[in-house]
Amino acid sequence: MYAKKRYSPFSDIDLVIITNIKVSNKFFIYKSNKQHNTLEIGKDIKISIFSKTKNQAIKAALDLNNLSWPTEAGMFLNILSVYDPSKFFASLLSEYNKIKTRSLEHTKFKNLASKWLSVAYEFLTKISAPNISLELTRIYGKEFCFCISNFIKSINMDFFLNIYKFIDESKQSNIKPKNCHVLMCKILNSSHTEIIRVATKELWKNTINLSQKQNIIITTYSKNQMNKELITLFHD
């Protein structure tokens, strides 16, 4: 968010380079002596350079069959171009805007939302398990909230601008479950297992109510495929 001057204390710099062949990603630490008076930004700034082929960029930006679409699309659709003579990034954004106007594509957004319901349910069952520790409850609670946020982004046909602020972005979405923000904050900030469980169940109930109004049902989702996509999403 540095390029758009919307940085926060823990912002870093991500550069995306489109290449003809896959090149290894590079990571640097920029050590600055400059003191920021208005923001508590650390002196060391992480700089990540990601190399993607055109096909990889197109898939990440426009393929709604990918579970990770809400989290990855922003890397290619919400950018500030440094050098793009072919207007490649502008063409991706234009195609995304066209996709949102096609009724057939709306089904794909709903299918994506349905997938995220399935993943959220997996974390819900983990939180509901007996004798689970507070530490694990909080971890699963955070993942559950992240899944619900992805569900919200999907039904709004939108992507994350900053996944680290998924709570705030969920709150700003037009379509969202009842009391979504309040319940997410309770889940993330509570130090009591039972409070987290109760808030999680209430958020799940409200999410299901919304999904029914949107004609979205939980997908019968292959466990192997789900695990494969989750491993890619959470551990890349």
Rosetta silent file (secondary structure, phi, psi, omega in degrees, C-alpha in Angstrom):
SEQUENCE: MYAKKRYSPFSDIDLVIITNIKVSNKFFIYKSNKQHNTLEIGKDIKISIFSKTKNQAIKAALDLNNLSWPTEAGMFLNILSVYDPSKFFASLLSEYNKIKTRSLEHTKFKNLASKWLSVAYEFLTKISAPNISLELTRIYGKEFCFCISNFIKSINMDFFLNIYKFIDESKQSNIKPKNCHVLMCKILNSSHTEIIRVATKELWKNTINLSQKQNIIITTYSKNQMNKELITLFHD
SCORE:     score description
SCORE:     0.000 S_00000001
   1 L     0.000   -0.089  178.730    0.000    0.000    0.000 S_00000001
   2 L   -61.519  -42.539 -175.637    3.045    2.285   -0.026 S_00000001
   3 L   -60.640  -34.058 -178.625    2.567    3.085   -3.714 S_00000001
   4 L   -98.178    8.312  176.350   -1.000    4.306   -3.090 S_00000001
   5 L    58.080   37.503  175.520   -0.022    6.057    0.143 S_00000001
   6 L  -121.175   37.446 -174.863   -2.399    3.930    2.216 S_00000001
   7 L   -78.164  158.347  178.980    0.279    2.256    4.265 S_00000001
   8 L  -124.972  175.530 -176.272   -0.040    1.112    7.856 S_00000001
   9 L   -54.544  -26.758 -176.833    2.578    0.373   10.527 S_00000001
  10 L  -114.441   21.866  179.590    3.219   -3.127    9.152 S_00000001
  11 L   -67.296  149.971  172.177    2.922   -2.464    5.429 S_00000001
  12 L  -127.472 -175.377 -179.366    5.417   -3.947    3.028 S_00000001
  13 E  -118.685  122.374  177.677    6.085   -3.508   -0.691 S_00000001
  14 E  -111.829  124.727  176.210    5.001   -6.136   -3.210 S_00000001
  15 E  -112.493  133.469  177.731    6.233   -5.937   -6.793 S_00000001
  16 E  -114.523  126.485  179.184    4.764   -8.171   -9.497 S_00000001
  17 E  -116.711  126.264  177.645    6.734   -8.808  -12.666 S_00000001
  18 E   -91.540  122.292 -176.471    5.115  -10.511  -15.664 S_00000001
  19 E  -125.407  165.806  177.487    7.621  -12.715  -17.480 S_00000001
  20 L   -77.679  -29.064  177.811    7.584  -15.204  -20.346 S_00000001
  21 L  -128.434  158.050 -179.668    9.019  -17.916  -18.121 S_00000001
  22 L   -71.096  128.330  178.051    8.763  -18.556  -14.388 S_00000001
  23 L  -119.407  145.559 -177.672   11.542  -16.863  -12.456 S_00000001
  24 L   -63.059  144.654  178.187   12.198  -17.388   -8.749 S_00000001
  25 L   -72.466  154.583 -179.068   10.732  -14.821   -6.385 S_00000001
  26 E  -126.180  145.742 -179.604   13.052  -12.439   -4.541 S_00000001
  27 E  -134.280  135.355 -178.375   12.769  -10.949   -1.070 S_00000001
  28 E  -134.526  162.344  171.445   14.678   -8.026    0.422 S_00000001
  29 E  -119.765  119.154  177.490   14.724   -5.905    3.555 S_00000001
  30 E   -93.411  118.797 -179.626   15.079   -2.169    3.002 S_00000001
  31 E   -97.102  116.442 -176.402   16.670   -0.508    5.993 S_00000001
  32 L  -113.949  142.619  176.404   15.637    3.104    6.294 S_00000001
  33 L   -96.519   -3.156 -177.061   16.863    5.748    8.688 S_00000001
  34 L   -71.417  132.370  178.779   13.896    7.982    7.949 S_00000001
  35 L   -95.541  130.176  177.229   11.664    8.642   10.939 S_00000001
  36 L   -97.945  122.528 -176.106    7.910    8.771   10.343 S_00000001
  37 L   -83.613  -30.648 -173.918    6.217   11.230   12.627 S_00000001
  38 L   -96.808  -21.383 -179.362    2.586   10.419   11.840 S_00000001
  39 L  -129.131  140.656 -179.906    2.765    6.617   11.507 S_00000001
  40 L   -84.581   67.508 -179.253    4.592    4.095   13.613 S_00000001
  41 L   -92.820  130.125  179.459    6.279    2.411   10.674 S_00000001
  42 L   -63.551  157.912 -179.008    9.315    0.303   11.448 S_00000001
  43 L   -68.469  -34.325 -177.406   12.605    1.246    9.854 S_00000001
  44 E   -89.505  124.426 -178.590   12.931   -2.081    8.081 S_00000001
  45 E  -115.587  125.588  178.368   10.562   -2.541    5.139 S_00000001
  46 E   -78.344  130.769  176.880   10.077   -5.918    3.500 S_00000001
  47 E  -118.395  121.763 -179.778   10.179   -5.862   -0.304 S_00000001
  48 E  -114.349  130.443  177.650    8.838   -8.883   -2.172 S_00000001
  49 E  -114.015  112.173 -178.295    9.309   -9.352   -5.924 S_00000001
  50 E  -103.227  130.091  177.156    6.936  -11.935   -7.391 S_00000001
  51 E  -102.461  126.563  178.709    7.473  -13.302  -10.871 S_00000001
  52 E  -133.633  143.862  172.351    4.397  -14.545  -12.728 S_00000001
  53 E   -80.041  166.826  179.597    3.803  -15.645  -16.294 S_00000001
  54 H   -60.388  -41.558 -178.946    0.876  -14.140  -18.206 S_00000001
  55 H   -63.550  -39.641  178.366   -1.095  -17.373  -17.882 S_00000001
  56 H   -64.902  -40.660 -179.841   -0.531  -17.447  -14.126 S_00000001
  57 H   -66.037  -43.192  179.709   -1.644  -13.826  -13.815 S_00000001
  58 H   -62.675  -42.900 -179.422   -4.765  -14.393  -15.910 S_00000001
  59 H   -63.721  -46.228 -178.746   -5.688  -17.466  -13.873 S_00000001
  60 H   -65.401  -36.632 -174.560   -5.192  -15.697  -10.533 S_00000001
  61 H   -83.414  -29.229 -168.712   -7.090  -12.580  -11.630 S_00000001
  62 H  -127.736   -9.517 -176.965   -9.992  -14.106  -13.542 S_00000001
  63 L   -86.879  101.117 -176.636  -10.440  -17.807  -12.771 S_00000001
  64 L   -77.553   -2.369  175.488  -13.371  -17.969  -10.356 S_00000001
  65 L   -80.151  -12.928  179.565  -12.983  -21.723  -10.001 S_00000001
  66 L   -81.548  127.214  177.308   -9.961  -21.107   -7.786 S_00000001
  67 L   -57.122  -33.755 -174.230  -10.699  -21.125   -4.061 S_00000001
  68 L   -84.182    5.728 -175.679   -7.974  -18.521   -3.600 S_00000001
  69 H   -53.770  -47.692 -177.685   -9.483  -16.023   -6.056 S_00000001
  70 H   -60.551  -28.299 -176.328  -10.622  -13.445   -3.432 S_00000001
  71 H   -90.770  -25.425 -174.659   -7.143  -13.389   -1.880 S_00000001
  72 H   -99.392  -27.705 -172.730   -5.025  -13.483   -5.046 S_00000001
  73 L   -60.304  -36.080 -177.832   -6.938  -11.387   -7.563 S_00000001
  74 H   -60.590  -25.966  179.261   -6.041   -8.091   -5.920 S_00000001
  75 H   -62.549  -23.961 -177.022   -2.365   -8.668   -6.674 S_00000001
  76 H  -116.052  -17.059 -177.459   -3.216   -8.173  -10.363 S_00000001
  77 H  -104.973  -19.852 -179.085   -6.403   -6.073  -10.305 S_00000001
  78 L  -119.931   73.008 -173.266   -5.568   -3.517   -7.615 S_00000001
  79 L  -132.659  167.090  170.634   -2.146   -2.302   -8.668 S_00000001
  80 L  -115.552  111.100 -175.770   -0.178    0.732   -9.709 S_00000001
  81 L   -70.649  133.519  175.660    1.595   -0.047  -12.971 S_00000001
  82 L   -95.650  -45.499  177.637    5.245    0.943  -13.157 S_00000001
  83 L  -148.223  110.571 -176.820    5.919   -0.301  -16.681 S_00000001
  84 L  -149.652   70.209 -176.050    3.161   -1.886  -18.735 S_00000001
  85 L   -62.247  -26.690 -179.234    3.410   -0.847  -22.414 S_00000001
  86 L   -88.534   -0.814 -179.217    0.934   -3.541  -23.523 S_00000001
  87 L    59.245   37.658 -176.927   -1.658   -2.413  -20.925 S_00000001
  88 H   -63.057  -47.635 -178.230   -1.819   -5.984  -19.646 S_00000001
  89 H   -66.451  -36.553  177.603   -2.969   -5.102  -16.128 S_00000001
  90 H   -64.755  -35.846  179.599   -5.572   -2.672  -17.465 S_00000001
  91 H   -68.800  -35.212  176.643   -6.927   -5.449  -19.702 S_00000001
  92 H   -64.359  -44.984 -179.869   -7.262   -7.765  -16.690 S_00000001
  93 H   -64.178  -39.675  178.813   -9.226   -5.142  -14.767 S_00000001
  94 H   -62.856  -42.169 -179.932  -11.435   -4.480  -17.795 S_00000001
  95 H   -67.461  -38.837  176.958  -12.215   -8.184  -18.159 S_00000001
  96 H   -60.688  -43.875  179.480  -12.996   -8.482  -14.442 S_00000001
  97 H   -64.240  -33.336  176.681  -15.471   -5.594  -14.715 S_00000001
  98 H   -69.399  -39.943 -179.547  -17.112   -7.332  -17.688 S_00000001
  99 H   -57.225  -40.249 -177.326  -17.345  -10.591  -15.748 S_00000001
 100 L   -66.017  -18.705 -178.597  -19.373   -8.857  -13.025 S_00000001
 101 L   -93.576   -8.971 -177.235  -21.998   -7.832  -15.587 S_00000001
 102 L   -93.034  122.088 -177.367  -22.554  -11.346  -16.996 S_00000001
 103 H   -61.146  -34.457  179.444  -25.346  -13.268  -15.295 S_00000001
 104 H   -62.561  -37.719 -179.454  -23.682  -16.596  -16.141 S_00000001
 105 H   -70.485  -24.986  179.279  -20.567  -15.538  -14.255 S_00000001
 106 H   -60.204  -32.698  177.243  -22.670  -14.680  -11.190 S_00000001
 107 H   -63.121  -36.757  179.215  -23.187  -18.417  -10.746 S_00000001
 108 H   -66.225  -38.804  176.215  -19.428  -18.845  -10.526 S_00000001
 109 H   -63.489  -39.938  178.640  -19.244  -16.279   -7.741 S_00000001
 110 H   -67.263  -38.526  177.070  -21.986  -18.169   -5.907 S_00000001
 111 H   -63.963  -37.639  177.645  -20.157  -21.462   -6.403 S_00000001
 112 H   -65.462  -42.525  177.168  -17.032  -19.854   -4.974 S_00000001
 113 H   -61.384  -39.896  178.838  -19.023  -18.620   -1.982 S_00000001
 114 H   -62.499  -40.479  176.977  -20.397  -22.121   -1.535 S_00000001
 115 H   -60.290  -42.973 -178.348  -16.877  -23.548   -1.436 S_00000001
 116 H   -68.644  -27.999  172.868  -15.908  -21.106    1.279 S_00000001
 117 H   -63.488  -41.392  179.812  -18.956  -22.176    3.291 S_00000001
 118 H   -62.233  -42.518 -179.534  -17.646  -25.747    3.148 S_00000001
 119 H   -68.064  -41.648  178.748  -14.224  -24.683    4.384 S_00000001
 120 H   -60.073  -39.090 -179.453  -15.743  -22.536    7.144 S_00000001
 121 H   -63.300  -34.844  177.635  -17.795  -25.521    8.289 S_00000001
 122 H   -60.647  -42.663  179.356  -14.606  -27.563    8.695 S_00000001
 123 H   -72.998  -32.515  176.522  -13.247  -24.985   11.137 S_00000001
 124 H   -60.472  -43.848  179.787  -16.631  -24.750   12.871 S_00000001
 125 H   -66.091  -34.067  177.807  -16.515  -28.489   13.639 S_00000001
 126 H   -66.571  -41.544  179.679  -12.973  -28.149   14.990 S_00000001
 127 H   -66.116  -32.598 -177.225  -14.043  -25.338   17.315 S_00000001
 128 H   -81.263   -7.718 -177.650  -17.016  -27.415   18.516 S_00000001
 129 L   -64.967  143.552 -179.129  -14.838  -30.423   19.385 S_00000001
 130 L   -70.523  151.429  174.339  -14.743  -31.323   23.122 S_00000001
 131 L    61.165   25.756  177.395  -11.676  -30.614   25.249 S_00000001
 132 L   -79.372  142.148 -178.337  -10.106  -28.286   22.673 S_00000001
 133 L   -73.195  158.097  177.195   -7.511  -25.894   24.077 S_00000001
 134 H   -61.044  -40.988 -178.794   -8.020  -22.140   24.142 S_00000001
 135 H   -59.040  -47.365  179.328   -4.989  -21.683   21.888 S_00000001
 136 H   -68.037  -37.065  178.429   -6.422  -23.960   19.192 S_00000001
 137 H   -59.479  -42.283 -179.687   -9.882  -22.435   19.595 S_00000001
 138 H   -68.717  -38.669  178.145   -8.461  -18.993   18.884 S_00000001
 139 H   -64.043  -49.396  179.798   -6.481  -20.255   15.877 S_00000001
 140 H   -66.280  -33.366  177.549   -9.482  -22.040   14.390 S_00000001
 141 H   -62.730  -41.510  178.474  -11.663  -19.046   15.217 S_00000001
 142 H   -64.709  -43.576  179.416   -9.421  -16.769   13.191 S_00000001
 143 H   -64.632  -37.620  177.554   -9.429  -19.172   10.254 S_00000001
 144 H   -61.001  -46.674  178.576  -13.216  -19.436   10.501 S_00000001
 145 H   -61.302  -38.948  179.189  -13.545  -15.641   10.338 S_00000001
 146 H   -64.423  -40.049  178.187  -11.191  -15.548    7.364 S_00000001
 147 H   -64.124  -43.601  178.707  -13.341  -18.135    5.575 S_00000001
 148 H   -63.880  -36.763  177.423  -16.512  -16.151    6.258 S_00000001
 149 H   -63.455  -39.308  176.628  -14.753  -13.033    4.948 S_00000001
 150 H   -66.360  -37.573  174.576  -13.937  -14.906    1.726 S_00000001
 151 H   -59.402  -45.777 -179.266  -17.589  -15.961    1.516 S_00000001
 152 H   -62.330  -45.417  178.806  -18.587  -12.299    1.874 S_00000001
 153 H   -60.426  -39.963 -177.291  -16.142  -11.190   -0.815 S_00000001
 154 H   -65.585  -44.820 -178.392  -17.427  -13.897   -3.155 S_00000001
 155 H   -72.702  -19.136  174.751  -21.116  -12.987   -2.866 S_00000001
 156 L   -91.652    2.823 -179.548  -20.170   -9.331   -3.390 S_00000001
 157 L    54.999   43.890 -173.748  -18.158  -10.329   -6.498 S_00000001
 158 L  -132.075  168.070  179.343  -15.180   -8.618   -4.933 S_00000001
 159 L  -128.190  163.836 -179.877  -11.590   -9.345   -3.889 S_00000001
 160 L   -75.272  136.731  170.384   -9.424   -8.317   -0.946 S_00000001
 161 L   -84.142  -33.675  178.958   -7.395   -5.141   -1.194 S_00000001
 162 L  -150.530  105.808 -174.692   -5.449   -6.187    1.896 S_00000001
 163 H   -65.459  -20.356  178.763   -6.028   -9.669    3.345 S_00000001
 164 H   -73.993  -11.194  177.371   -4.510   -8.591    6.649 S_00000001
 165 H  -115.964   37.905 -174.450   -7.501   -6.277    7.070 S_00000001
 166 H   -63.496  -28.129  178.247  -10.120   -8.851    6.163 S_00000001
 167 H   -65.561  -48.575 -179.243  -12.280   -7.906    9.169 S_00000001
 168 H   -64.582  -39.772 -179.095  -12.509   -4.263    8.108 S_00000001
 169 H   -68.045  -34.213  176.384  -13.103   -5.166    4.476 S_00000001
 170 H   -64.463  -41.852  179.616  -15.909   -7.530    5.456 S_00000001
 171 H   -60.699  -35.599 -176.312  -17.521   -4.755    7.450 S_00000001
 172 H   -81.854   -9.725 -178.973  -17.407   -2.443    4.416 S_00000001
 173 L   -69.372  147.598 -178.897  -19.043   -4.994    2.082 S_00000001
 174 L   -70.361  -42.620 -178.282  -22.614   -4.289    0.984 S_00000001
 175 L  -108.537  121.020 -177.638  -23.871   -7.837    1.493 S_00000001
 176 L  -158.402  159.045  179.030  -22.832   -9.537    4.731 S_00000001
 177 L   -64.571  155.665  177.940  -24.261  -11.664    7.560 S_00000001
 178 L   -59.913  135.643  177.803  -26.099   -9.989   10.423 S_00000001
 179 L    56.149   27.486 -176.092  -23.794   -8.645   13.163 S_00000001
 180 H   -55.034  -52.380 -174.348  -20.826   -9.919   11.178 S_00000001
 181 H   -66.015  -43.366 -179.923  -18.270   -7.381   12.374 S_00000001
 182 H   -61.124  -45.238 -177.629  -19.279   -7.536   16.036 S_00000001
 183 H   -68.716  -38.886  177.916  -19.160  -11.334   16.109 S_00000001
 184 H   -63.251  -43.047  179.016  -15.821  -11.514   14.290 S_00000001
 185 H   -62.814  -38.110  178.622  -14.280   -9.072   16.742 S_00000001
 186 H   -65.113  -42.463  179.874  -15.637  -11.144   19.631 S_00000001
 187 H   -64.388  -42.279 -174.726  -14.176  -14.336   18.148 S_00000001
 188 H   -78.569  -26.673 -172.746  -10.778  -12.791   17.522 S_00000001
 189 H  -105.421  -10.746 -177.289  -10.435  -10.883   20.776 S_00000001
 190 L   -76.365  148.367  176.698  -11.953  -13.192   23.371 S_00000001
 191 L  -112.765   22.167  179.375   -9.773  -15.190   25.755 S_00000001
 192 L  -126.122  124.902 -176.756  -12.566  -17.611   26.683 S_00000001
 193 H   -55.524  -45.905 -174.952  -13.236  -20.790   24.702 S_00000001
 194 H   -66.950  -36.597  178.085  -16.975  -20.803   25.311 S_00000001
 195 H   -63.744  -41.776  178.443  -17.422  -17.174   24.213 S_00000001
 196 H   -63.294  -43.720  179.978  -15.589  -17.962   20.975 S_00000001
 197 H   -61.120  -46.972 -178.344  -17.740  -21.047   20.424 S_00000001
 198 H   -63.420  -44.619 -179.680  -21.001  -19.193   20.988 S_00000001
 199 H   -65.512  -37.580  179.290  -19.975  -16.284   18.724 S_00000001
 200 H   -64.209  -45.380  179.636  -18.796  -18.709   16.039 S_00000001
 201 H   -63.929  -38.246  179.221  -22.108  -20.586   16.068 S_00000001
 202 H   -68.049  -42.153  178.474  -24.085  -17.349   15.894 S_00000001
 203 H   -64.462  -37.928  177.920  -21.996  -16.053   12.997 S_00000001
 204 H   -63.992  -44.444  179.233  -22.439  -19.401   11.228 S_00000001
 205 H   -60.503  -44.381 -179.997  -26.238  -19.259   11.731 S_00000001
 206 H   -67.051  -35.178  178.964  -26.365  -15.705   10.358 S_00000001
 207 H   -68.002  -42.108  178.411  -24.146  -16.679    7.426 S_00000001
 208 H   -64.752  -39.942  176.899  -26.369  -19.634    6.544 S_00000001
 209 H   -59.012  -42.913  178.769  -29.445  -17.396    6.724 S_00000001
 210 H   -66.815  -42.898 -178.205  -27.802  -15.015    4.279 S_00000001
 211 H   -62.287  -35.980  177.968  -26.668  -17.815    1.977 S_00000001
 212 H   -66.057  -38.920  177.099  -30.219  -19.141    1.781 S_00000001
 213 H   -66.064  -29.447  179.991  -31.474  -15.706    0.766 S_00000001
 214 L   -91.234    5.161 -178.477  -28.763  -15.650   -1.911 S_00000001
 215 L    59.506   42.893  178.360  -29.713  -19.178   -3.079 S_00000001
 216 L  -116.223  130.633  176.462  -26.317  -20.547   -2.056 S_00000001
 217 L  -120.015  160.932  179.014  -25.919  -23.982   -0.517 S_00000001
 218 L   -68.398  128.312 -179.205  -22.841  -25.730    0.846 S_00000001
 219 L   -70.878  142.619  167.794  -21.059  -27.519   -1.959 S_00000001
 220 L   -76.234   98.707 -166.594  -20.419  -31.224   -1.820 S_00000001
 221 L  -110.555  123.242  179.941  -16.710  -30.575   -1.933 S_00000001
 222 L   -54.114  127.199  179.537  -14.130  -33.329   -2.359 S_00000001
 223 H   -58.162  -44.173 -179.073  -12.074  -33.615    0.845 S_00000001
 224 H   -62.767  -43.176  179.300   -8.907  -34.275   -1.132 S_00000001
 225 H   -66.603  -41.428  178.571   -9.509  -31.287   -3.395 S_00000001
 226 H   -60.148  -48.064 -179.276  -10.382  -29.073   -0.413 S_00000001
 227 H   -61.984  -39.297  179.648   -7.217  -30.070    1.439 S_00000001
 228 H   -62.380  -46.197 -178.652   -5.114  -29.499   -1.670 S_00000001
 229 H   -69.913  -35.809  179.008   -6.498  -25.996   -2.196 S_00000001
 230 H   -67.209  -40.763  178.278   -6.249  -25.135    1.512 S_00000001
 231 H   -60.919  -43.632  178.463   -2.612  -26.218    1.653 S_00000001
 232 H   -63.249  -42.826 -175.772   -1.874  -24.019   -1.350 S_00000001
 233 H   -70.481  -47.237 -171.152   -3.804  -21.074    0.098 S_00000001
 234 H   -89.222  -12.311 -174.507   -2.590  -21.109    3.696 S_00000001
 235 H  -123.826    1.584  177.030    0.998  -22.246    3.190 S_00000001
 236 L   -66.752    0.000    0.000    2.190  -20.635   -0.058 S_00000001
